[in-house]
mmCIF file of C-alpha atoms in Angstrom:
data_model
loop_
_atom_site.group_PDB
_atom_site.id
_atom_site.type_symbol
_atom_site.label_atom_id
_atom_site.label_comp_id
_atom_site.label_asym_id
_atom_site.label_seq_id
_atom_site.Cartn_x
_atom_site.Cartn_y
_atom_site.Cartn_z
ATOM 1 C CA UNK P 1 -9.859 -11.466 1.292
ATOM 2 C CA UNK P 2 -6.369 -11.219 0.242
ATOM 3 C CA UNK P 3 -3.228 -9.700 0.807
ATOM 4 C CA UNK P 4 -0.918 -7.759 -1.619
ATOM 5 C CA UNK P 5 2.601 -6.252 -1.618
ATOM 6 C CA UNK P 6 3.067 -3.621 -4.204
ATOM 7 C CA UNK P 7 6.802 -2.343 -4.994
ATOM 8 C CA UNK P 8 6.306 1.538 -5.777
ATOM 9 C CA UNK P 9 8.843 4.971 -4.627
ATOM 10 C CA UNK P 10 7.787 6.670 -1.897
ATOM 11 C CA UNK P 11 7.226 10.159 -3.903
ATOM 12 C CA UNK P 12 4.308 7.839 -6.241
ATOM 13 C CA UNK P 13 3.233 6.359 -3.117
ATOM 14 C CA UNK P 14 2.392 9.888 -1.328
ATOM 15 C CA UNK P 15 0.638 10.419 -4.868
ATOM 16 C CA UNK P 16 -1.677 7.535 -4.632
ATOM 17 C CA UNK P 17 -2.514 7.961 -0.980
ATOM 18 C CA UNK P 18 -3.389 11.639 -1.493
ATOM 19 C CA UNK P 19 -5.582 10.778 -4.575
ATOM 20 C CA UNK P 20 -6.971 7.850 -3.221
ATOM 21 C CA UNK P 21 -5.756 5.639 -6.016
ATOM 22 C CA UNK P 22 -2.719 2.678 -6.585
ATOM 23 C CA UNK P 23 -0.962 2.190 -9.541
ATOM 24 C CA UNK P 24 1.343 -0.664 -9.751
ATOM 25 C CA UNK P 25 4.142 -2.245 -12.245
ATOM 26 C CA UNK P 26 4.198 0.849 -14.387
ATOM 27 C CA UNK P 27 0.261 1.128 -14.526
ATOM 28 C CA UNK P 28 -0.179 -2.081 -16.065
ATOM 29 C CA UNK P 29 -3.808 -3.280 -15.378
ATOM 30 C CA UNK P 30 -3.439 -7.303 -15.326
ATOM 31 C CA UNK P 31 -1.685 -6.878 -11.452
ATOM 32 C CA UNK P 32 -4.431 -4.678 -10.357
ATOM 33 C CA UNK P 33 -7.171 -6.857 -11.719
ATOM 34 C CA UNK P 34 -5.485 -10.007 -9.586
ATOM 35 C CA UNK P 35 -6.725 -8.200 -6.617
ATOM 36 C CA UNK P 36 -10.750 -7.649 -5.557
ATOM 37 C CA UNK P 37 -12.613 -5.554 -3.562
ATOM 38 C CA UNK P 38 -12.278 -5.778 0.100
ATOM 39 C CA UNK P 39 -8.094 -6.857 -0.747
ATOM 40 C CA UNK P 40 -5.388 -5.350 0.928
ATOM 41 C CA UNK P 41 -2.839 -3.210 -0.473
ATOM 42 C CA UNK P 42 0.672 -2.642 1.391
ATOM 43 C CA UNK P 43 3.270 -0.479 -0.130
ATOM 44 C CA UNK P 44 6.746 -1.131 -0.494
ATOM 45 C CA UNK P 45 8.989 1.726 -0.823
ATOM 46 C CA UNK P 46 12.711 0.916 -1.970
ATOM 47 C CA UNK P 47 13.694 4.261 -3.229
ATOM 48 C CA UNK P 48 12.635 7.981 -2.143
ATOM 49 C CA UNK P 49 12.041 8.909 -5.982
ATOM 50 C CA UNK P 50 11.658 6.913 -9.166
ATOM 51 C CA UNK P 51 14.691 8.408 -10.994
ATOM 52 C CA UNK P 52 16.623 9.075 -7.613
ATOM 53 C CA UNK P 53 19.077 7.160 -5.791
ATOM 54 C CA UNK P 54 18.455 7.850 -2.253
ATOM 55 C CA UNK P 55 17.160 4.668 -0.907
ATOM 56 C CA UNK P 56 14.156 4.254 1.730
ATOM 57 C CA UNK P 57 13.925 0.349 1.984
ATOM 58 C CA UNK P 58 10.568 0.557 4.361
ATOM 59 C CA UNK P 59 6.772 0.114 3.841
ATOM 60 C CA UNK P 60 5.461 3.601 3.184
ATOM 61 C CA UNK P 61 1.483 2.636 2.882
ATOM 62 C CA UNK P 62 -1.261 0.120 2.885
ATOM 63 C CA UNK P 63 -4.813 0.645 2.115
ATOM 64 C CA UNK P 64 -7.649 -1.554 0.939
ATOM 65 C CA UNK P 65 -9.143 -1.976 -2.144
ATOM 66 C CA UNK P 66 -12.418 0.047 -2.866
ATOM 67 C CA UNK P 67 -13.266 -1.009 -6.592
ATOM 68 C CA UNK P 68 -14.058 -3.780 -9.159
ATOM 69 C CA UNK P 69 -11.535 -3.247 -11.363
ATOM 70 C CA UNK P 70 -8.875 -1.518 -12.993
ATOM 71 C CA UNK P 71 -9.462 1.510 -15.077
ATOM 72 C CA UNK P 72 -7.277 3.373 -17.301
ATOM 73 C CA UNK P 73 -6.449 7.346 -16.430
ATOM 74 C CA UNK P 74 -4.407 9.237 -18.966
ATOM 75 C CA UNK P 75 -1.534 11.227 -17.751
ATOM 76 C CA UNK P 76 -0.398 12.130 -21.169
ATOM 77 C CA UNK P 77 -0.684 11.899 -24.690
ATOM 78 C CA UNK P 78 1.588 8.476 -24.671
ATOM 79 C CA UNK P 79 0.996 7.353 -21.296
ATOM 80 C CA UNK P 80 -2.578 5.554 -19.800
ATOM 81 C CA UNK P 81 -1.766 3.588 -16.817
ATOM 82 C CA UNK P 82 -3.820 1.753 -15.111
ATOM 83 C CA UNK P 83 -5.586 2.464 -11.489
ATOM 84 C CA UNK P 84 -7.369 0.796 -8.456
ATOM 85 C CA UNK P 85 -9.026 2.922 -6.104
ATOM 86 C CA UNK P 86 -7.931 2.498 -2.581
ATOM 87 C CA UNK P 87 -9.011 3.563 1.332
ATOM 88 C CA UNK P 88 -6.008 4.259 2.818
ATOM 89 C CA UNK P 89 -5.194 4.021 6.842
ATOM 90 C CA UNK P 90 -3.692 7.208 8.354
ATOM 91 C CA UNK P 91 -0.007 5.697 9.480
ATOM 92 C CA UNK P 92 2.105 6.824 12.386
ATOM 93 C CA UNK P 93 5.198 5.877 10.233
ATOM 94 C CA UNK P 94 7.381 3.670 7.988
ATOM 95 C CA UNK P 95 8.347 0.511 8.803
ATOM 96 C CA UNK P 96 11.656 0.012 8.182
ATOM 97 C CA UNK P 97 13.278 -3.937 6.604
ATOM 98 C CA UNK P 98 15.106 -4.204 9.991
ATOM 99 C CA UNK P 99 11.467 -4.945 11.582
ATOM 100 C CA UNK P 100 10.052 -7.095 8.441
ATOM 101 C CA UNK P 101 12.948 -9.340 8.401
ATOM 102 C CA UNK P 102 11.624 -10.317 12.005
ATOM 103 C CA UNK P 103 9.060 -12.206 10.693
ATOM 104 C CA UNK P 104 9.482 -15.589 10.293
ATOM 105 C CA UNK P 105 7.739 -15.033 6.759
ATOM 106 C CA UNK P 106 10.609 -12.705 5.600
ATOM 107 C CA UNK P 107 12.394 -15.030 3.722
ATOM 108 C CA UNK P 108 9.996 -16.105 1.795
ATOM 109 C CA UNK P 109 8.947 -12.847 0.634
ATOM 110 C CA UNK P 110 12.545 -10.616 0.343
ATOM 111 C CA UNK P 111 13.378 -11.847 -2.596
ATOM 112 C CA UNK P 112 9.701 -10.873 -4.116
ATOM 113 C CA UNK P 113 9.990 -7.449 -3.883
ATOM 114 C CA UNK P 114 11.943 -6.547 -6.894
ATOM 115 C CA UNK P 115 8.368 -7.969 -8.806
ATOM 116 C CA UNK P 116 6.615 -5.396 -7.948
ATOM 117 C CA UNK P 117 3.608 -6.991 -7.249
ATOM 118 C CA UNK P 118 3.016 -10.080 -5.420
ATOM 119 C CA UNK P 119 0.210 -11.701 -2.974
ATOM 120 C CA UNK P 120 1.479 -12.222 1.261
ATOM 121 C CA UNK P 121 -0.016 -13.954 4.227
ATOM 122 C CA UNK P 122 -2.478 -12.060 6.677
ATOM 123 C CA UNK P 123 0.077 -12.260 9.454
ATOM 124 C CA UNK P 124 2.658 -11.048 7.714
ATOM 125 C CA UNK P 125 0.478 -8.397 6.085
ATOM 126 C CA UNK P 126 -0.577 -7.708 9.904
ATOM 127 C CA UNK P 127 2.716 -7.833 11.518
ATOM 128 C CA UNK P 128 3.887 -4.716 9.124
ATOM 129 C CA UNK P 129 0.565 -3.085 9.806
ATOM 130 C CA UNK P 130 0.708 -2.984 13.637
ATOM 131 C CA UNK P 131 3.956 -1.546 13.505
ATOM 132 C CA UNK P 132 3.073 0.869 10.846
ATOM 133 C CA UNK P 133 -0.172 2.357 13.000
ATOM 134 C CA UNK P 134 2.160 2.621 16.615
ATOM 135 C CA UNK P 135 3.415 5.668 17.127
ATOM 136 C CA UNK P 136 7.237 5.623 17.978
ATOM 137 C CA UNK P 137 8.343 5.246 21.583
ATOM 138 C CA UNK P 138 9.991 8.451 21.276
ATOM 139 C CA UNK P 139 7.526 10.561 19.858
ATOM 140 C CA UNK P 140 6.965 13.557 21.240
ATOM 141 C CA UNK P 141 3.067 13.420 20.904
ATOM 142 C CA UNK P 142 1.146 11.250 23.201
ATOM 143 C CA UNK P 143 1.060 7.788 22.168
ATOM 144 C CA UNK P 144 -1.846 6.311 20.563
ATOM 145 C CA UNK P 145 -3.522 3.292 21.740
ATOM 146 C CA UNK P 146 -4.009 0.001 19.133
ATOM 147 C CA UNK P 147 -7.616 -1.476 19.496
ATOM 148 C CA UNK P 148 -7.838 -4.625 20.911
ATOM 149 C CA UNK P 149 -6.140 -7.719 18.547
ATOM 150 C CA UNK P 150 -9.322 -8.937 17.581
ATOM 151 C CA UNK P 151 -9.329 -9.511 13.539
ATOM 152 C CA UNK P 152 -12.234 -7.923 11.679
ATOM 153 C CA UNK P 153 -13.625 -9.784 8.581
ATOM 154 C CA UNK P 154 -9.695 -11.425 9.095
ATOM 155 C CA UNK P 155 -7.747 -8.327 9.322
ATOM 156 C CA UNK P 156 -7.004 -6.498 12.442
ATOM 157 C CA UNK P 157 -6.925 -3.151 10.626
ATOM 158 C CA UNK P 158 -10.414 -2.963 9.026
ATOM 159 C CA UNK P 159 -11.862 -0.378 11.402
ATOM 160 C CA UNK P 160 -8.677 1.568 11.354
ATOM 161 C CA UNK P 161 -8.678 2.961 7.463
ATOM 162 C CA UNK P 162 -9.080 6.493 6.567
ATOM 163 C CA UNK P 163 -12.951 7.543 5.445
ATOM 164 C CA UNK P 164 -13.243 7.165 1.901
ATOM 165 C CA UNK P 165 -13.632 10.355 -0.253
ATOM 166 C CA UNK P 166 -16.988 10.508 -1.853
ATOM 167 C CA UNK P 167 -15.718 10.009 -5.372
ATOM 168 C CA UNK P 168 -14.461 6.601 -4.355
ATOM 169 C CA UNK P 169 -18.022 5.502 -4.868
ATOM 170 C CA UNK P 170 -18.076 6.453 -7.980
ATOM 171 C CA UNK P 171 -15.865 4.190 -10.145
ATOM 172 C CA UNK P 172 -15.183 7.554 -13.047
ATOM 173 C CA UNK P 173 -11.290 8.386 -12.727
ATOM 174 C CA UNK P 174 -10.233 11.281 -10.950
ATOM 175 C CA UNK P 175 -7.371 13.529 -11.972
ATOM 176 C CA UNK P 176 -4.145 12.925 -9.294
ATOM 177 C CA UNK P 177 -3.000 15.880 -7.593
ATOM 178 C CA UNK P 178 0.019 16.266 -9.156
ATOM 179 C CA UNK P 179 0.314 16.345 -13.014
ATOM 180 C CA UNK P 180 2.195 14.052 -13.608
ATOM 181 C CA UNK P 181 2.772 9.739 -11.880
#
């Protein structure tokens, strides 16, 4: 099992997790094929929208990979990207840079980002997970409680990902909820 960091807006992000799909360095298929079945997915977010300039510089997602491999899903006449299908955990919230660059991996990994697509260690991988599945100390709901620390098949967060939908067994592309990537 591995561990992946994949640099996509927040607004194609949201896409993905509500389709049940990622889509990585402009839906080119060689990045998606690095990763197998049973790999883990986190999202990097460094802008709000593709075309935008309101920054977000947090980890908006991670989910783990349902397929074999990539397979191509036409969004238009000119464009097929490439797609994975993903199980995605239900997040409390973001994690912002300010609590990545606490790891003592950071370093070796801030400059990565800008790649797009790159493979990370299971504790940092874990470190941005935990924080990503706590609810905030000031939240208004009650606080959810973490399971116990114990790493499943080497993750911590294998029991915690959202039920897959039924077409996820079923490797045939779906159409995304939105028209267009």
């Amino acid at each position: 099992m591995k561990y992946w960091i994949g640099t996509v807006c927040q607004e194609h992000v949201l896409r993905g997790v509500a389709g049940g799909f990622c889509q990585v360095c402009h839906g080119k298929a060689a990045p998606l094929n690095r990763m197998q079945r049973g790999d883990w997915l986190l999202y990097y977010s460094p802008k709000i929208r593709l075309h935008g300039n309101e920054k977000l510089q947090a980890f908006t997602a991670f989910g783990q990979i349902l397929d074999d491999q990539a397979y191509p899903f036409q969004m238009s006449a000119d464009f097929i990207p490439f797609r994975r299908n993903v199980a995605y955990a239900e997040i409390a919230r973001d994690c912002p840079l300010s609590i990545a660059r606490q790891h003592r991996q950071w370093q070796r990994y801030a400059g990565m980002l800008r790649y797009g697509h790159f493979e990370i260690s299971a504790d940092f991988f874990n470190w941005i997970a935990r924080y990503m599945l706590r609810q905030p100390e000031n939240a208004s709901a009650r606080p959810t409680r973490l399971p116990s620390a114990k790493p499943v098949s080497g993750c911590l967060i294998t029991a915690l990902i959202t039920k897959p939908h039924p077409s996820h067994l079923n490797p045939t592309p779906r159409r995304p909820p939105c028209a267009a990537y």
